[in-house]
PDB file of C-alpha atoms in Angstrom:
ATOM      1  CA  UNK I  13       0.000   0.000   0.000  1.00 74.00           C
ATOM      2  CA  UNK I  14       1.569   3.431  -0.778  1.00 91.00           C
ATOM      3  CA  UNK I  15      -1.034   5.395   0.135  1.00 96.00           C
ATOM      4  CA  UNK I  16      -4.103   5.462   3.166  1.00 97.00           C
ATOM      5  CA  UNK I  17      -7.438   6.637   3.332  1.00 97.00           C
ATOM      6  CA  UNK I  18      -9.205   7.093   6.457  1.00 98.00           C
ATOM      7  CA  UNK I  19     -12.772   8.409   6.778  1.00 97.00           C
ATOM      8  CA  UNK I  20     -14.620   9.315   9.763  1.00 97.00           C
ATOM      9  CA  UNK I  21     -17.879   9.827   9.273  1.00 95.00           C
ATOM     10  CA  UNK I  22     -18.791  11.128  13.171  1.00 97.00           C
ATOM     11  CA  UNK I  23     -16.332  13.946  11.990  1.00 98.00           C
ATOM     12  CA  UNK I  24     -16.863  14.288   8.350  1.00 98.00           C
ATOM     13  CA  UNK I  25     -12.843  14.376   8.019  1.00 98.00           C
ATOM     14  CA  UNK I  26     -10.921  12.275   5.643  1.00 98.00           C
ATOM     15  CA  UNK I  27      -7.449  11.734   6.292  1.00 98.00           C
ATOM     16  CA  UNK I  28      -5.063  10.925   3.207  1.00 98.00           C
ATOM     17  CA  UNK I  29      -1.739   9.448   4.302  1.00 98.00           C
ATOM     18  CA  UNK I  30       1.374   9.509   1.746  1.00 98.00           C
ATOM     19  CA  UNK I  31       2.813   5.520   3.479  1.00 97.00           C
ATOM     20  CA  UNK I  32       6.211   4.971   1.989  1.00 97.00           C
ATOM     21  CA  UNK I  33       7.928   5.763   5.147  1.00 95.00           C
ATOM     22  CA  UNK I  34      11.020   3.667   3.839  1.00 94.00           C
ATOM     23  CA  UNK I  35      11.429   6.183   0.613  1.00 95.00           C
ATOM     24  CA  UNK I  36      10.710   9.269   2.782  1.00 96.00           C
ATOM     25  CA  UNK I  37       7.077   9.580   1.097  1.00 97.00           C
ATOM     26  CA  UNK I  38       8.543  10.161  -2.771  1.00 96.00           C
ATOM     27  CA  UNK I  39       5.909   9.580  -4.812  1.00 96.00           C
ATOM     28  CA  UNK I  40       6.173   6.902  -7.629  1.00 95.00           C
ATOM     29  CA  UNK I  41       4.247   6.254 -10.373  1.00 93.00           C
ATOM     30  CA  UNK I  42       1.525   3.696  -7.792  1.00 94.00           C
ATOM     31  CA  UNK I  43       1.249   6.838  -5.787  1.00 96.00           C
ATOM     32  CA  UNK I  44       0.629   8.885  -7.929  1.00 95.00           C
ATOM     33  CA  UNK I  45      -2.152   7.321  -9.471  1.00 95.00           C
ATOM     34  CA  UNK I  46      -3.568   6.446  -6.352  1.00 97.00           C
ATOM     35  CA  UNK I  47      -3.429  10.491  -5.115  1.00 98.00           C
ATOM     36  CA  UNK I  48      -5.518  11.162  -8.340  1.00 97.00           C
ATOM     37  CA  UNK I  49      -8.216   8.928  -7.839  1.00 97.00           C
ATOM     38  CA  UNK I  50      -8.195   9.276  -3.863  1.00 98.00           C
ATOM     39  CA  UNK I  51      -9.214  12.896  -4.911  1.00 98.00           C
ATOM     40  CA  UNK I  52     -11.488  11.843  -7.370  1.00 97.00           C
ATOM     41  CA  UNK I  53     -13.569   9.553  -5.028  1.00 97.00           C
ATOM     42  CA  UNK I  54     -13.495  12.564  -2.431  1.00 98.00           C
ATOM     43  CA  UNK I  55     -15.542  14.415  -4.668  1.00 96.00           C
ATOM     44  CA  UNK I  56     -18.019  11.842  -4.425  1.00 96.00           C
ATOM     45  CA  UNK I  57     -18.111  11.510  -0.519  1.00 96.00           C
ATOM     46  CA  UNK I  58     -20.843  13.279   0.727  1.00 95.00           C
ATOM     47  CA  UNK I  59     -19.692  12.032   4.105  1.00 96.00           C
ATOM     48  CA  UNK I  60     -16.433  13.498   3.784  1.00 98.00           C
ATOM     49  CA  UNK I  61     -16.284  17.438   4.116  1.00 98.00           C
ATOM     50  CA  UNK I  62     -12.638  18.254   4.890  1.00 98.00           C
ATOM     51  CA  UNK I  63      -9.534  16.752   4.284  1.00 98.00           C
ATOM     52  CA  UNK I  64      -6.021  16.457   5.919  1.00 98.00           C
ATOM     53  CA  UNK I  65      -3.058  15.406   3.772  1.00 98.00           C
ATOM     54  CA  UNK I  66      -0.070  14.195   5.371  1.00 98.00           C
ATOM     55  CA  UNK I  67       2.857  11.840   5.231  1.00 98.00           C
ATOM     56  CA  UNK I  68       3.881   8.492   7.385  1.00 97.00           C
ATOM     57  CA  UNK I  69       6.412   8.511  10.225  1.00 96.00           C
ATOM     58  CA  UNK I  70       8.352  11.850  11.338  1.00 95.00           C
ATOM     59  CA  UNK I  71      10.876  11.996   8.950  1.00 96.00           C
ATOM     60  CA  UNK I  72       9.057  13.417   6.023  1.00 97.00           C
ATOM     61  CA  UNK I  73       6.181  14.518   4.739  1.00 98.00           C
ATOM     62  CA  UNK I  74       7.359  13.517   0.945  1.00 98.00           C
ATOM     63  CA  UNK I  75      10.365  14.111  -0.724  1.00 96.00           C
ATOM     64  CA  UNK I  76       8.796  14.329  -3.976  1.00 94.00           C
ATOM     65  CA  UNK I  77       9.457  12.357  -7.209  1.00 92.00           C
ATOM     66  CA  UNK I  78      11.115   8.896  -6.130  1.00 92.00           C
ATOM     67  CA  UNK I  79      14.338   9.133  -8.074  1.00 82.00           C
ATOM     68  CA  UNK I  80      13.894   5.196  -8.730  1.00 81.00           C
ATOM     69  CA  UNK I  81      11.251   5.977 -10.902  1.00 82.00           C
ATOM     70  CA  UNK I  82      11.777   5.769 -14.896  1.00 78.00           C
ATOM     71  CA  UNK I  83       9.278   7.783 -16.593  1.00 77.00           C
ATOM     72  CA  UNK I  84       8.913   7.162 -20.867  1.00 76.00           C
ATOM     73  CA  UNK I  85       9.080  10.705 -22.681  1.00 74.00           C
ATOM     74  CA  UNK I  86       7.283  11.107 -25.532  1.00 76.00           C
ATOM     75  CA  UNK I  87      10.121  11.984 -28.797  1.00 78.00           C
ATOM     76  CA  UNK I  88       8.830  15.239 -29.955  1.00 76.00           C
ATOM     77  CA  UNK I  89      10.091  18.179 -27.895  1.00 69.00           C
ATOM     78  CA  UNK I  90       6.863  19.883 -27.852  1.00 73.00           C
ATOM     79  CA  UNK I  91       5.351  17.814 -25.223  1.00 72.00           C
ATOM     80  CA  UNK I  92       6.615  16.349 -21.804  1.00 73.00           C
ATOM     81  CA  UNK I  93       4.481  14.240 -19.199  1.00 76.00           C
ATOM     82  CA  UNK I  94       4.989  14.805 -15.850  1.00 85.00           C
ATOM     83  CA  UNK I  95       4.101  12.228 -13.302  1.00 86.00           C
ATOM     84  CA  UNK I  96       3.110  14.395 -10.997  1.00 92.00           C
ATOM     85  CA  UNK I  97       1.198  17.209 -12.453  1.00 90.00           C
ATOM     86  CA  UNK I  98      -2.207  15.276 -11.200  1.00 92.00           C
ATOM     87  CA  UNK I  99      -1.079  14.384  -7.825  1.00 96.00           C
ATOM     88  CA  UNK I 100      -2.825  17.397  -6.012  1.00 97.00           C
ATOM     89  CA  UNK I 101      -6.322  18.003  -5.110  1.00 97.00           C
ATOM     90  CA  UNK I 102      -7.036  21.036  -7.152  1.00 96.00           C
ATOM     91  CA  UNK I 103      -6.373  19.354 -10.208  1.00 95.00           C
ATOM     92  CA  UNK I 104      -8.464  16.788  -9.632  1.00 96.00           C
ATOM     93  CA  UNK I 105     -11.991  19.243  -9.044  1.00 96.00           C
ATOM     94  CA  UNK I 106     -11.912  18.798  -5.945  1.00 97.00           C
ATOM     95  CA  UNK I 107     -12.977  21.302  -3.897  1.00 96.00           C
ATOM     96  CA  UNK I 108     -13.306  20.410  -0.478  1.00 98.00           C
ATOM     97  CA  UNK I 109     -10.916  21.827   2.190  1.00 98.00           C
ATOM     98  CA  UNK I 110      -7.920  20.698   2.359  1.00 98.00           C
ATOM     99  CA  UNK I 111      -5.633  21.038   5.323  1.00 98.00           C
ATOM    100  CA  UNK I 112      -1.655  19.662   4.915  1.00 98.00           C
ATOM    101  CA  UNK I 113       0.219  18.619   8.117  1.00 98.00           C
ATOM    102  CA  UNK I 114       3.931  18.831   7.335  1.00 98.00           C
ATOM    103  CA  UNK I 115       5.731  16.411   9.191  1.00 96.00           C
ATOM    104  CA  UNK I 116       9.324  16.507   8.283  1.00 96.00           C
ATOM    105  CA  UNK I 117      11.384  17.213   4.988  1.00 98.00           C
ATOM    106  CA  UNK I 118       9.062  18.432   2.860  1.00 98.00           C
ATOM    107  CA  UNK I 119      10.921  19.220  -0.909  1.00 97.00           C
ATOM    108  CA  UNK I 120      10.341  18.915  -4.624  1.00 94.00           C
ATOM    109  CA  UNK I 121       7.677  17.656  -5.871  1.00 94.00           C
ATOM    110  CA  UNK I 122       5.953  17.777  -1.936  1.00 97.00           C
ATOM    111  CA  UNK I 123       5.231  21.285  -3.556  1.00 98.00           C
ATOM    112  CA  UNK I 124       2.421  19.605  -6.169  1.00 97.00           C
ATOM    113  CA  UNK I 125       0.426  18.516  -2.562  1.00 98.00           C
ATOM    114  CA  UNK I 126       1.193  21.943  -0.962  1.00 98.00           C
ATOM    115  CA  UNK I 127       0.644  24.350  -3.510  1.00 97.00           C
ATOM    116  CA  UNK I 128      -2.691  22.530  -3.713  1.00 97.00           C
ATOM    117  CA  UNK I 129      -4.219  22.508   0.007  1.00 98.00           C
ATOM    118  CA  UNK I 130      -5.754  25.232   1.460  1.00 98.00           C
ATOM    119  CA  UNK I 131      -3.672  25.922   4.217  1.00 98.00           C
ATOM    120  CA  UNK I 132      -0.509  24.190   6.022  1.00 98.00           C
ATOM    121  CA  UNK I 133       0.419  23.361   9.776  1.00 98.00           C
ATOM    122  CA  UNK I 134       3.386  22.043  10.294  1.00 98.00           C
ATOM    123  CA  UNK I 135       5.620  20.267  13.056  1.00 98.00           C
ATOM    124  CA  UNK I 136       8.341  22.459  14.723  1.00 98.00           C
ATOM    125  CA  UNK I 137      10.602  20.263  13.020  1.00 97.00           C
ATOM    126  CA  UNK I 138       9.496  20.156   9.614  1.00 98.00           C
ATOM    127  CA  UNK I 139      11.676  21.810   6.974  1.00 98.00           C
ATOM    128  CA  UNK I 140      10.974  23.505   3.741  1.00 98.00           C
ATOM    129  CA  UNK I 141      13.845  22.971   0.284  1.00 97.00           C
ATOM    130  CA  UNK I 142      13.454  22.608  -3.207  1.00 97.00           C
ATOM    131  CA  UNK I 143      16.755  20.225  -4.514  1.00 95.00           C
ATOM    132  CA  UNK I 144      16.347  20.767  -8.271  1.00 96.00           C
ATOM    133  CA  UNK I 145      19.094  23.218  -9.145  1.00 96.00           C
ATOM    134  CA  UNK I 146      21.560  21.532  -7.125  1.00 95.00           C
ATOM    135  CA  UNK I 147      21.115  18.602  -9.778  1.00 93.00           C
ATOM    136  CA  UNK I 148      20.678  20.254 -12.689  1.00 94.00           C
ATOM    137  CA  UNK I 149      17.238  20.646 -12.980  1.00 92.00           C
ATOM    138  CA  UNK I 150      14.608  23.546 -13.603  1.00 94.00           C
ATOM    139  CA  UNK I 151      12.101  23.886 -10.518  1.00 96.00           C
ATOM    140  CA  UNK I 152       8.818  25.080 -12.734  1.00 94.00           C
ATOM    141  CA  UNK I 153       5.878  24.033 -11.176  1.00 94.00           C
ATOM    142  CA  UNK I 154       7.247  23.459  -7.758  1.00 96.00           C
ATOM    143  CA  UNK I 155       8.848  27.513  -7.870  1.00 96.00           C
ATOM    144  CA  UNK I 156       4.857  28.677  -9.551  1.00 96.00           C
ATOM    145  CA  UNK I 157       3.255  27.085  -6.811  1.00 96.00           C
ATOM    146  CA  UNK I 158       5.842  28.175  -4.063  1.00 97.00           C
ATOM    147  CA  UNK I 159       5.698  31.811  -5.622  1.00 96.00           C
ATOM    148  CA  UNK I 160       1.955  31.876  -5.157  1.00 94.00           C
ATOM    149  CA  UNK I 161       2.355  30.937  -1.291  1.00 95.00           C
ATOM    150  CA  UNK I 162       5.542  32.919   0.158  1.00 96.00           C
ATOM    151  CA  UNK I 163       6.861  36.124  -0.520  1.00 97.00           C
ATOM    152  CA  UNK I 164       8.521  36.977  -3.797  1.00 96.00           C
ATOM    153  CA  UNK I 165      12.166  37.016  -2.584  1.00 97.00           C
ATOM    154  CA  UNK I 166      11.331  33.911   0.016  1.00 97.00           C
ATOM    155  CA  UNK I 167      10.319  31.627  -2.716  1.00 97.00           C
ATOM    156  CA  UNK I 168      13.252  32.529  -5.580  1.00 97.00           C
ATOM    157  CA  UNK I 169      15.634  31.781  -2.632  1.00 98.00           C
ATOM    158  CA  UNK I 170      14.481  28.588  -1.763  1.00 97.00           C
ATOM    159  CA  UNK I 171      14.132  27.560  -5.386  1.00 97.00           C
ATOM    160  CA  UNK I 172      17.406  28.262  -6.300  1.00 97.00           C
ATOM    161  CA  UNK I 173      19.519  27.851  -3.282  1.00 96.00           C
ATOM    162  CA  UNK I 174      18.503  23.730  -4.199  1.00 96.00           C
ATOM    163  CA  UNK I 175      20.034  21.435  -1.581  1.00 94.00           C
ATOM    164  CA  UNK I 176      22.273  24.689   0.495  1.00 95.00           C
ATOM    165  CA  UNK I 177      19.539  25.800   2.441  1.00 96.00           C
ATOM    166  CA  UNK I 178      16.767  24.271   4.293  1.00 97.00           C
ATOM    167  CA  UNK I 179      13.540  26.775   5.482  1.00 97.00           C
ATOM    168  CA  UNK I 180      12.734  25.756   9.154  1.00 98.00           C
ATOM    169  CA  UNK I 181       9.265  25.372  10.177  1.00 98.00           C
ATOM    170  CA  UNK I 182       9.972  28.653  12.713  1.00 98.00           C
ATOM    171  CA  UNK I 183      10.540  30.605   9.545  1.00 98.00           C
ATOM    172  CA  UNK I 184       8.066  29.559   6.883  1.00 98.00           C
ATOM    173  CA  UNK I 185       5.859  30.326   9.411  1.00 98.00           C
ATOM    174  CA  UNK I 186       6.923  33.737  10.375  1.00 98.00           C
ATOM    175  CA  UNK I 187       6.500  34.479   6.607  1.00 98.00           C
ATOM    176  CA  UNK I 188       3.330  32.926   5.765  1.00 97.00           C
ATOM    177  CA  UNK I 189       3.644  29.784   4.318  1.00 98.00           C
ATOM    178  CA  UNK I 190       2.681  28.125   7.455  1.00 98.00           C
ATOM    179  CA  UNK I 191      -0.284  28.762   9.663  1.00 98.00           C
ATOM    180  CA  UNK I 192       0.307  27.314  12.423  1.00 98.00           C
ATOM    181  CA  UNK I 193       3.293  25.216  14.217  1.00 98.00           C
ATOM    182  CA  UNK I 194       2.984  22.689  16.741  1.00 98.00           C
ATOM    183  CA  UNK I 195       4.773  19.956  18.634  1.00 97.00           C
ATOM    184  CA  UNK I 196       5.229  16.596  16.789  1.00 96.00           C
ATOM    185  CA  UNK I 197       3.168  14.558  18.485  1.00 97.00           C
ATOM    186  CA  UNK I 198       0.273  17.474  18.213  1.00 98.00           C
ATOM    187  CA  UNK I 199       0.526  17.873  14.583  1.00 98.00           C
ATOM    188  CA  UNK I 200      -2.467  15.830  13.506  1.00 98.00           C
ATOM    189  CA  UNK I 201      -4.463  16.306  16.425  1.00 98.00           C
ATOM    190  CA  UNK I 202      -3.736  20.110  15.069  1.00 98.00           C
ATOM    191  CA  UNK I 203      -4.988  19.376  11.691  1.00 98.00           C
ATOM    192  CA  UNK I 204      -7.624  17.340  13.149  1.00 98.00           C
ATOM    193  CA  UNK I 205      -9.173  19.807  14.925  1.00 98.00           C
ATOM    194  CA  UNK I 206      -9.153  22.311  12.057  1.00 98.00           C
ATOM    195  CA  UNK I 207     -10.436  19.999   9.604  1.00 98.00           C
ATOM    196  CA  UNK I 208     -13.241  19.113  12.013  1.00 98.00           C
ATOM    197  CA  UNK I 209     -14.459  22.841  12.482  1.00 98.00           C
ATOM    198  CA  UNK I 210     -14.422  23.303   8.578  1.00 98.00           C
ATOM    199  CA  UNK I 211     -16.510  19.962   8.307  1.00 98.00           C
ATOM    200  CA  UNK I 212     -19.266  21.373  11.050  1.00 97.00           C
ATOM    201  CA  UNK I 213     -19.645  24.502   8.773  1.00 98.00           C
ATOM    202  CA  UNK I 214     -22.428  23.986   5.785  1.00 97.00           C
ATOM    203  CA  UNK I 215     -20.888  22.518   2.955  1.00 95.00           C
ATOM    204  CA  UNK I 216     -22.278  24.614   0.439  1.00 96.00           C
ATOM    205  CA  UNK I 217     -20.348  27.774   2.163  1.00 97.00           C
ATOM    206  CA  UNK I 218     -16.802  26.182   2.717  1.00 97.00           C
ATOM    207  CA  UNK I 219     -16.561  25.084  -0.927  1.00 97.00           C
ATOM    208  CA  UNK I 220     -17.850  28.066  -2.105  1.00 97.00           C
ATOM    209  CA  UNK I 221     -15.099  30.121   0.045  1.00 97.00           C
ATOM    210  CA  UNK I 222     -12.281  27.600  -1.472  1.00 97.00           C
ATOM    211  CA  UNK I 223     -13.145  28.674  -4.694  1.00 96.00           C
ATOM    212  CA  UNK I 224     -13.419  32.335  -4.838  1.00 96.00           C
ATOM    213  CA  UNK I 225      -9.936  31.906  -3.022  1.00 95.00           C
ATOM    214  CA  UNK I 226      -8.628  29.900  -5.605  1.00 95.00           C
ATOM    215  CA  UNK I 227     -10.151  32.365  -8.562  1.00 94.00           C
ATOM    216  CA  UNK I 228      -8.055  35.673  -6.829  1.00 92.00           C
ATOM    217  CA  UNK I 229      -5.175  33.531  -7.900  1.00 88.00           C
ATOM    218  CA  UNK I 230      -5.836  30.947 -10.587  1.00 87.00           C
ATOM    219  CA  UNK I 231      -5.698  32.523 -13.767  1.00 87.00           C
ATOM    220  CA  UNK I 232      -2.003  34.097 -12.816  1.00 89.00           C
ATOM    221  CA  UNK I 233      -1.068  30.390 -11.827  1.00 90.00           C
ATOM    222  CA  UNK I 234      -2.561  28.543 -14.928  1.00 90.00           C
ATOM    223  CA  UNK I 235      -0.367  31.082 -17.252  1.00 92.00           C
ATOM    224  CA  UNK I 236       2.906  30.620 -15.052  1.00 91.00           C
ATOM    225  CA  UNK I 237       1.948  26.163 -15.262  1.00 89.00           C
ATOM    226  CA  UNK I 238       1.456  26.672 -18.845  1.00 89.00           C
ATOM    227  CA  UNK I 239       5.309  27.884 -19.302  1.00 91.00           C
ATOM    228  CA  UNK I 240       6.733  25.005 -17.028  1.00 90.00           C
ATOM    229  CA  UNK I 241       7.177  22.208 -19.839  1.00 86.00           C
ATOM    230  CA  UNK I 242       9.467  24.681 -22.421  1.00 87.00           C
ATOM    231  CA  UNK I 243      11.406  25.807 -19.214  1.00 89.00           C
ATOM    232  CA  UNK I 244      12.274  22.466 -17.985  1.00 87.00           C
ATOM    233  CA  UNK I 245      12.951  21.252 -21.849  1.00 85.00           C
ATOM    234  CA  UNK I 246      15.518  23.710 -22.252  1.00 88.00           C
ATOM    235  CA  UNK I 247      16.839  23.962 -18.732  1.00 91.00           C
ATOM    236  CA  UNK I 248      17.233  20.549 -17.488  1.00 87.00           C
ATOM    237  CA  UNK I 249      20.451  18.918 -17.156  1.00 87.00           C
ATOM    238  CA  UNK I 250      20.601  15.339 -19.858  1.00 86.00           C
ATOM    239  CA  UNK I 251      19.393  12.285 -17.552  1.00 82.00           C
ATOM    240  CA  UNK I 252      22.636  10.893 -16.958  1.00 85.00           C
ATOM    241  CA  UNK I 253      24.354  14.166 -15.647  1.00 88.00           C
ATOM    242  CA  UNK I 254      21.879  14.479 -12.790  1.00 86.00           C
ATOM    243  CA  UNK I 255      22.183  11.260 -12.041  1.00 84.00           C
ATOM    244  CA  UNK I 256      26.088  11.896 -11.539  1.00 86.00           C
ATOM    245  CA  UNK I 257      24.921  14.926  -9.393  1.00 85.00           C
ATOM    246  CA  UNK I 258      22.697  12.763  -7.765  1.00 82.00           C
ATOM    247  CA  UNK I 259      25.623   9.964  -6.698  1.00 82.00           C
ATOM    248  CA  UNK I 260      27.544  12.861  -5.109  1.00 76.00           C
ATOM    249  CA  UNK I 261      25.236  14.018  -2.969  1.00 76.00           C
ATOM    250  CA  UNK I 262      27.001  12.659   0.245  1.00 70.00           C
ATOM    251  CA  UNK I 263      30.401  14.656  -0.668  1.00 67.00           C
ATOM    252  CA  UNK I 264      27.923  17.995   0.231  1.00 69.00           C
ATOM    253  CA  UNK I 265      28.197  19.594   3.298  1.00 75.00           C
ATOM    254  CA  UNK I 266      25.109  20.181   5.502  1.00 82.00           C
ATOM    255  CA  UNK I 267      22.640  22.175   4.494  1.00 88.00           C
ATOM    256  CA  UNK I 268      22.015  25.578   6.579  1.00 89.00           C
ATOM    257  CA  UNK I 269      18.851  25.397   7.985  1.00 91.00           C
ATOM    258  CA  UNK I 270      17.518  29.375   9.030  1.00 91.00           C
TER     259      UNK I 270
END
C-alpha cells in the first residue's frame, strides 16, 4: 500500500496518508495514481467534508518524485508528461478543504500537494527545500506554486539555493507559508481539529469560500503552469548528468537550515 485513506464519518474528516515511510514519502508512479483517484472519489463523498493530507512517520512529509522511478518521454520536444502534475487536489476538481500537516522534509515535488491545500500546519521540526538546481534541474511548477504561497524574494531563494539551504518550520511560518506550528506529536491532532471545524460549517459555504480563493489567484497560476514544460525542456540537465549529481550528494556539506 503506498497510500491510506481514512474516513470518519462522526467527523466528516478524511485523512489521506502519503505511506512509503522507507522512501521518505517520494511519490512513484503507484502513488501517484492512487493520489488522483483518492481525490477523485473525495468528490463523491458526501460524508467526507474536509480533508487532511499528510505523510507516514516523522521523517518526512514527501520528498517528492522517487528518483527510482523511470518515466517514458514522448520523442517530440513539444510535449513532456509529468508524473506528478495530477497528484494534487485542485487538479483533480476537488474542492473540499484541504488542510496539509507537514511532518518533516518536505521538498520537490511535496510542492504539487502543498501548492494545492488550502492551508498548512506544520511540526516544529518540519523543513521547507526545493533540490532541483543543485542537480541540474529547472524547478517550474514546484517555484509557480511556491511563488503563489511565500513572498517573492522567500520563494526565488528557496528555489534556487537547491540542496544549500533548508527553510525551518519557525521561519516559513513567520513568513506565511505556514499557519500554524505545533509539537510533533500534536501535529495531527492540530490538523484534526481544524479539519473538524471546517466539516461542522455547511458545505455549500466552505466550498464556495475555497473557490473564490482559488479564482483571486488561478488565472495568474494557470499562465505561469502553462510555461513550465518549455522551461524544464531547455533547462534541465541530460538524464545521466543528474544522475552523476545525484551519486555525489554525500560529498555535500550540511545544508544551513535558518
Amino acid at each position: 500500500m503506498t497510500l491510506r485513506v481514512e474516513r470518519d464519518k462522526a467527523t466528516g474528516v478524511a485523512v489521506v496518508t502519503l505511506d512509503r515511510q522507507h522512501r521518505h514519502n517520494a511519490v512513484d508512479l503507484a502513488t501517484a495514481a492512487a493520489l488522483g483517484e483518492a481525490w477523485r472519489e473525495l468528490r463523491f463523498a458526501e460524508e467526507v467534508r474536509a480533508v487532511v493530507i499528510t505523510g507516514a512517520g516523522t521523517a518526512a512529509f514527501c520528498t517528492g518524485i522517487d528518483r527510482g522511478v523511470d518515466v517514458p518521454q514522448p520523442a517530440s520536444p513539444y510535449s513532456a508528461d509529468d508524473p506528478l502534475i495530477a497528484i494534487g487536489p485542485k487538479s483533480c476538481d476537488l474542492w473540499k478543504p484541504v488542510i496539509a500537516a507537514v511532518n518533516g522534509m518536505a521538498c520537490g515535488g511535496a510542492f504539487y500537494l502543498l501548492g494545492e491545500s488550502e492551508f498548512l500546519i506544520a511540526s516544529e521540526t518540519a523543513t521547507f527545500f526545493d533540490p532541483h538546481t543543485t542537480y541540474g534541474m529547472v524547478s517550474a511548477y514546484e517555484a509557480v506554486y511556491m511563488a503563489q504561497r511565500m513572498p517573492f524574494g522567500e520563494a526565488a531563494r528557496m528555489s534556487l539555493m537547491g540542496t544549500a539551504e533548508r527553510l525551518s518550520a519557525r521561519r516559513a511560518h513567520e513568513i506565511g507559508l505556514v499557519s500554524e506550528l505545533a509539537e510533533p506529536d500534536g501535529l495531527l491532532p492540530a490538523a484534526l481539529r481544524a479539519a473538524q471545524t471546517l466539516a461542522g460549517f455547511p458545505t455549500e459555504a466552505v466550498q464556495g469560500t475555497v473557490r473564490a480563493l482559488w479564482s483571486a489567484k488561478q488565472a495568474a497560476l494557470q499562465q505561469a503552469l502553462a510555461q513550465a514544460p518549455a522551461l524544464i525542456a531547455l533547462g534541465n540537465l541530460p538524464p545521466e548528468r543528474q544522475a552523476g549529481l545525484f551519486a555525489g550528494r554525500r560529498a555535500a556539506p550540511e545544508p544551513r537550515v535558518r
